[in-house]
PDB file of C-alpha atoms in Angstrom:
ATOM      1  CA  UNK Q1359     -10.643   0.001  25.101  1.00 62.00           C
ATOM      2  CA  UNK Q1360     -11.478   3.484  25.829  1.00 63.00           C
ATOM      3  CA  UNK Q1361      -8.704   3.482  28.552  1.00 63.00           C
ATOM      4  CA  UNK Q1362      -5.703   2.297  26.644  1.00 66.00           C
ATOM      5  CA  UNK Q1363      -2.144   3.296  27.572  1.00 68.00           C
ATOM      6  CA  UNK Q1364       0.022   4.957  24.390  1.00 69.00           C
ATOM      7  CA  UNK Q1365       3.731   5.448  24.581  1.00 72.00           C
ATOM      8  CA  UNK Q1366       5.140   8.091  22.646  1.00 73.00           C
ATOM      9  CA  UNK Q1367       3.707   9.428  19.511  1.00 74.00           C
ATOM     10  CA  UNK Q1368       0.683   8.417  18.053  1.00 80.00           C
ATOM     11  CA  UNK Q1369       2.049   6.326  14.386  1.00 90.00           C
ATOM     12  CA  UNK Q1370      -1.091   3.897  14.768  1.00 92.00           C
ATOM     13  CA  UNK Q1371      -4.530   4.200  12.874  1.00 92.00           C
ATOM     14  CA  UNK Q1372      -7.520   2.301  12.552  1.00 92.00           C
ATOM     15  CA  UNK Q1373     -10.943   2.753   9.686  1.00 94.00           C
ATOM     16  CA  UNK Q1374     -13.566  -0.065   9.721  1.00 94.00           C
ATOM     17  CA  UNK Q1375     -10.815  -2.902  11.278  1.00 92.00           C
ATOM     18  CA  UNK Q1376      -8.105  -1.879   8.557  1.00 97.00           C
ATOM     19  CA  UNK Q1377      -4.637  -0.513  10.717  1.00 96.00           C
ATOM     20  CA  UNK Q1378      -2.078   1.492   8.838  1.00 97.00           C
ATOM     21  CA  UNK Q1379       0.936   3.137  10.204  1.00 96.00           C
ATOM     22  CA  UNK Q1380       2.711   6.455   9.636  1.00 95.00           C
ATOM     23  CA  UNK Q1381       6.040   5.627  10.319  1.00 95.00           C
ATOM     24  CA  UNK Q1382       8.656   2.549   8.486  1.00 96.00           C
ATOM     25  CA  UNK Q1383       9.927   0.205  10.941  1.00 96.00           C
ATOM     26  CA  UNK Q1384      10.226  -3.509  12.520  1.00 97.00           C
ATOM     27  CA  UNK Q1385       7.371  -4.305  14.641  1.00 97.00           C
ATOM     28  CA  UNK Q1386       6.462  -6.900  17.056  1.00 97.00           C
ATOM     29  CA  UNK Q1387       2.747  -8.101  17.086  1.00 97.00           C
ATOM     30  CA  UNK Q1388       0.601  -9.634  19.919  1.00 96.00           C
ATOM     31  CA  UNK Q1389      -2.952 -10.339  19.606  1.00 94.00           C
ATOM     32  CA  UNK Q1390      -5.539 -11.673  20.945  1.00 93.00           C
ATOM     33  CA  UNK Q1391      -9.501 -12.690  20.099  1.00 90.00           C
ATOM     34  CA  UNK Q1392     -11.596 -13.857  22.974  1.00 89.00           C
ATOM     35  CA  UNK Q1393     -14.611 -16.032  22.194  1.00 88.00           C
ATOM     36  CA  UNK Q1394     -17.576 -17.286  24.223  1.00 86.00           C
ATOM     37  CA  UNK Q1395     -19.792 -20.156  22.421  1.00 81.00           C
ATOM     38  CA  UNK Q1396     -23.684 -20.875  23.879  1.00 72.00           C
ATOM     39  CA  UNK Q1397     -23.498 -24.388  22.067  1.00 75.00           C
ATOM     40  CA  UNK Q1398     -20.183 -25.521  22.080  1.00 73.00           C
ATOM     41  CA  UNK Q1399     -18.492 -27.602  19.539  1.00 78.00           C
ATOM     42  CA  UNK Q1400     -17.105 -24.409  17.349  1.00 83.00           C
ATOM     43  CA  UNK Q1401     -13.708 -24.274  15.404  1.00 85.00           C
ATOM     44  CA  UNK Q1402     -12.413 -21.501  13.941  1.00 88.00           C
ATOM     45  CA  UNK Q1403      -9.070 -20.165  13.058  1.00 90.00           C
ATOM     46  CA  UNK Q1404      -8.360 -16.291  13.360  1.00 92.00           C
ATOM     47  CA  UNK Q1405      -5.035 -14.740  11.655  1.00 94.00           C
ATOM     48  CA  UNK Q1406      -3.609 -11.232  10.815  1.00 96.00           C
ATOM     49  CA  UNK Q1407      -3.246 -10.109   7.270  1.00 97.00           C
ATOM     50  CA  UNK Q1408      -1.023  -8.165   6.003  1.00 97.00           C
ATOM     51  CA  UNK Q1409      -1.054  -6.261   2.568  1.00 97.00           C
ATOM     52  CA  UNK Q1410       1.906  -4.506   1.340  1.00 94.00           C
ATOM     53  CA  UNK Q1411       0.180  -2.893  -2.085  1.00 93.00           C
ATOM     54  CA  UNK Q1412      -0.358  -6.334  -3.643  1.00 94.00           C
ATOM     55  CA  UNK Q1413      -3.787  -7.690  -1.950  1.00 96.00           C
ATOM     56  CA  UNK Q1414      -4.174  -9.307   1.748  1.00 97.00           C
ATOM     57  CA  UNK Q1415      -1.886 -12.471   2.522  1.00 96.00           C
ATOM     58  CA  UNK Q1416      -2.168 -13.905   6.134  1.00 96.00           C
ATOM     59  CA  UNK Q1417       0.731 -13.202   7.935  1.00 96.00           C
ATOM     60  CA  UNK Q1418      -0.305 -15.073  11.876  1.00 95.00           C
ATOM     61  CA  UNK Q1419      -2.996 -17.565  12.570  1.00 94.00           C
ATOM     62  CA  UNK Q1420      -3.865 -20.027  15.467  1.00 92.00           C
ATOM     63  CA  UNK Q1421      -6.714 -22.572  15.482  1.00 90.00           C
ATOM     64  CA  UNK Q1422      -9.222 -22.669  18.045  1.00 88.00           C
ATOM     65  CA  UNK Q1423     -11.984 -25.242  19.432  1.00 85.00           C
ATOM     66  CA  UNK Q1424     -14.722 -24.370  22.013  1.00 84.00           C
ATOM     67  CA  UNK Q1425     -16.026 -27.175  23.668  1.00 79.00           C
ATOM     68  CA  UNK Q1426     -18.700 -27.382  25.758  1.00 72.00           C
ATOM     69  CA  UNK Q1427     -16.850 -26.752  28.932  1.00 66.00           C
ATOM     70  CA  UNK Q1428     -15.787 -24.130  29.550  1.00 65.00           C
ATOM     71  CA  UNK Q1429     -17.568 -22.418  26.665  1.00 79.00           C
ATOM     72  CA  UNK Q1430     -15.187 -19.491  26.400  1.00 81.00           C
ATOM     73  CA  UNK Q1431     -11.738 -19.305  25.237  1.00 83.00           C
ATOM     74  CA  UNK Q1432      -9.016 -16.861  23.880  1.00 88.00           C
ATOM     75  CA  UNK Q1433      -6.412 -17.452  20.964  1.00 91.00           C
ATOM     76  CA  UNK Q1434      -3.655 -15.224  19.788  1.00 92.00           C
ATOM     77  CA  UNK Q1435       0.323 -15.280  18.426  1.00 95.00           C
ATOM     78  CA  UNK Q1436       2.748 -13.486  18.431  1.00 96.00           C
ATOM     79  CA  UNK Q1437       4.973 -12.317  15.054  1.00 97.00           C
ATOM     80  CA  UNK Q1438       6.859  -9.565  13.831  1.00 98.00           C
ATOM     81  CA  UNK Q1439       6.708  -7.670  10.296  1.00 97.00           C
ATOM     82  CA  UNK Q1440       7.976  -5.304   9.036  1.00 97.00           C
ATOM     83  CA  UNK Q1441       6.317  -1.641   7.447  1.00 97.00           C
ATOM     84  CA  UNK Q1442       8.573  -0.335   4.256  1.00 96.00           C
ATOM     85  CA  UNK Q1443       6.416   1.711   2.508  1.00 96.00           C
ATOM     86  CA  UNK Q1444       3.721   3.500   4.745  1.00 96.00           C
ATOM     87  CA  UNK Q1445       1.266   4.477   1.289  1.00 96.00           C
ATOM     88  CA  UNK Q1446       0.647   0.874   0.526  1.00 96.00           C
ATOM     89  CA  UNK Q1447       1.080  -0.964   3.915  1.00 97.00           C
ATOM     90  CA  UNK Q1448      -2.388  -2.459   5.639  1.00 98.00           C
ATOM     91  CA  UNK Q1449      -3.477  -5.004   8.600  1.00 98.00           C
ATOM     92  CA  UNK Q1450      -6.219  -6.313   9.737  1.00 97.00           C
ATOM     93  CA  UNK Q1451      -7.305  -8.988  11.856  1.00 94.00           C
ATOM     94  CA  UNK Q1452      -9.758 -11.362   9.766  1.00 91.00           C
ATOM     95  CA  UNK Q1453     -12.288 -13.732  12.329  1.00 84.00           C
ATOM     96  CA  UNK Q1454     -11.408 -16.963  10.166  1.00 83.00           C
ATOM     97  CA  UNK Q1455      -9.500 -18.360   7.080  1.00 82.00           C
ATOM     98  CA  UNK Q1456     -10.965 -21.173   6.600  1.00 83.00           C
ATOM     99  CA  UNK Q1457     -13.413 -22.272   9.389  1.00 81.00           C
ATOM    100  CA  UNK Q1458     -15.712 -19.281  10.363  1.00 81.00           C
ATOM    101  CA  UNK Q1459     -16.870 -18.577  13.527  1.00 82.00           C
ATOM    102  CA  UNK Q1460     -20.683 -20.380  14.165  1.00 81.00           C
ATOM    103  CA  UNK Q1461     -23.839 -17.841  14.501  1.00 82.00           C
ATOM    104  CA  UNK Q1462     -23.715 -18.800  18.237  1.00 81.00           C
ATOM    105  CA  UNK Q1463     -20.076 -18.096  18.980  1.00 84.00           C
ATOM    106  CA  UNK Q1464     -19.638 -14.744  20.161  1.00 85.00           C
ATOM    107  CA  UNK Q1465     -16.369 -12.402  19.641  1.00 87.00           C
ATOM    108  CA  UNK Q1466     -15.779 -10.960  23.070  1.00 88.00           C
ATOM    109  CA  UNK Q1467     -14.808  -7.072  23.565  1.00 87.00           C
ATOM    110  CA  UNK Q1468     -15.914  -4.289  25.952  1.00 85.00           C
ATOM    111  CA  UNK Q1469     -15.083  -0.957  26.671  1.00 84.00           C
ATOM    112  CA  UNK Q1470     -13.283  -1.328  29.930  1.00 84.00           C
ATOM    113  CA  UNK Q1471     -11.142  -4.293  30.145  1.00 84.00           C
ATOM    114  CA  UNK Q1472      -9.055  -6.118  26.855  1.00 84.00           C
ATOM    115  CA  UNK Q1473     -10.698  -9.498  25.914  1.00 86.00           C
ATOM    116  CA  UNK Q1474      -9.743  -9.374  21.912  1.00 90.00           C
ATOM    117  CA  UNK Q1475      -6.910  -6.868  21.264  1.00 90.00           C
ATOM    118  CA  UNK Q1476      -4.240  -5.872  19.068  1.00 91.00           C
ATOM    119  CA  UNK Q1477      -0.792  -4.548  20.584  1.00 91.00           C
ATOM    120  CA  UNK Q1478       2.068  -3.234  18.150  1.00 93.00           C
ATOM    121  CA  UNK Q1479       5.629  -2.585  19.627  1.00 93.00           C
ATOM    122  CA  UNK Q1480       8.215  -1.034  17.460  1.00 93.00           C
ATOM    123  CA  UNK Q1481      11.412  -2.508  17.656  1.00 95.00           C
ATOM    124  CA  UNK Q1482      13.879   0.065  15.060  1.00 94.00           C
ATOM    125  CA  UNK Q1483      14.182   0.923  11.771  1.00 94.00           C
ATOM    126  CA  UNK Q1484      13.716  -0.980   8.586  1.00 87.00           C
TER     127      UNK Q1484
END
């Protein structure tokens, strides 16, 4: 969103859907992906990763179904994780694990109000 609210300093980045973070800490995760389907009759399963400097492991996932009506629907969870070494540490959120989304289902997103999103809260130190 181009009018997100940020609380303090800035410790958040984000290059081609990989986040990293400057600072070490506990955080809690919510997120969110928002899909509309023209057919109906689409599973998929969306999930943070996680990779601490030894490859991607998923680290949250839900399972989703769009039927034909309604034909739009959001899924997210909740987790938190924690960020020990800031040089190796990487998230991203990956569309599907092991169903992936149909040609006709549609991520939802826009400029001006939050369908998918990503929200970190940092709870202390490691």
């Amino acid at each position: 969103d181009t009018d997100y609210s940020r609380h303090g300093v800035s410790i958040w980045s984000q290059s081609s859907g990989v986040f990293t973070c400057s600072v070490t800490g506990i955080f809690l995760c919510t997120w969110c992906v928002s899909v509309s389907d023209a057919s109906g009759g689409d599973q998929f399963d969306p999930n943070v990763q996680i990779d601490s400097g030894s490859g991607y492991s998923i680290r949250a996932m839900t399972w989703g179904h769009v039927s034909s009506t309604p034909n739009s629907l959001p899924v997210g969870n909740t987790f938190m994780f924690k960020v020990a070494n800031t040089s190796n540490f990487k998230l991203r959120v990956h569309q599907s694990s092991g169903n992936n989304i149909a040609a006709t289902t549609n991520i939802q997103g826009a400029t001006d109000v939050s369908h998918s999103n990503i929200v970190f809260l940092r709870l202390g130190d490691v």
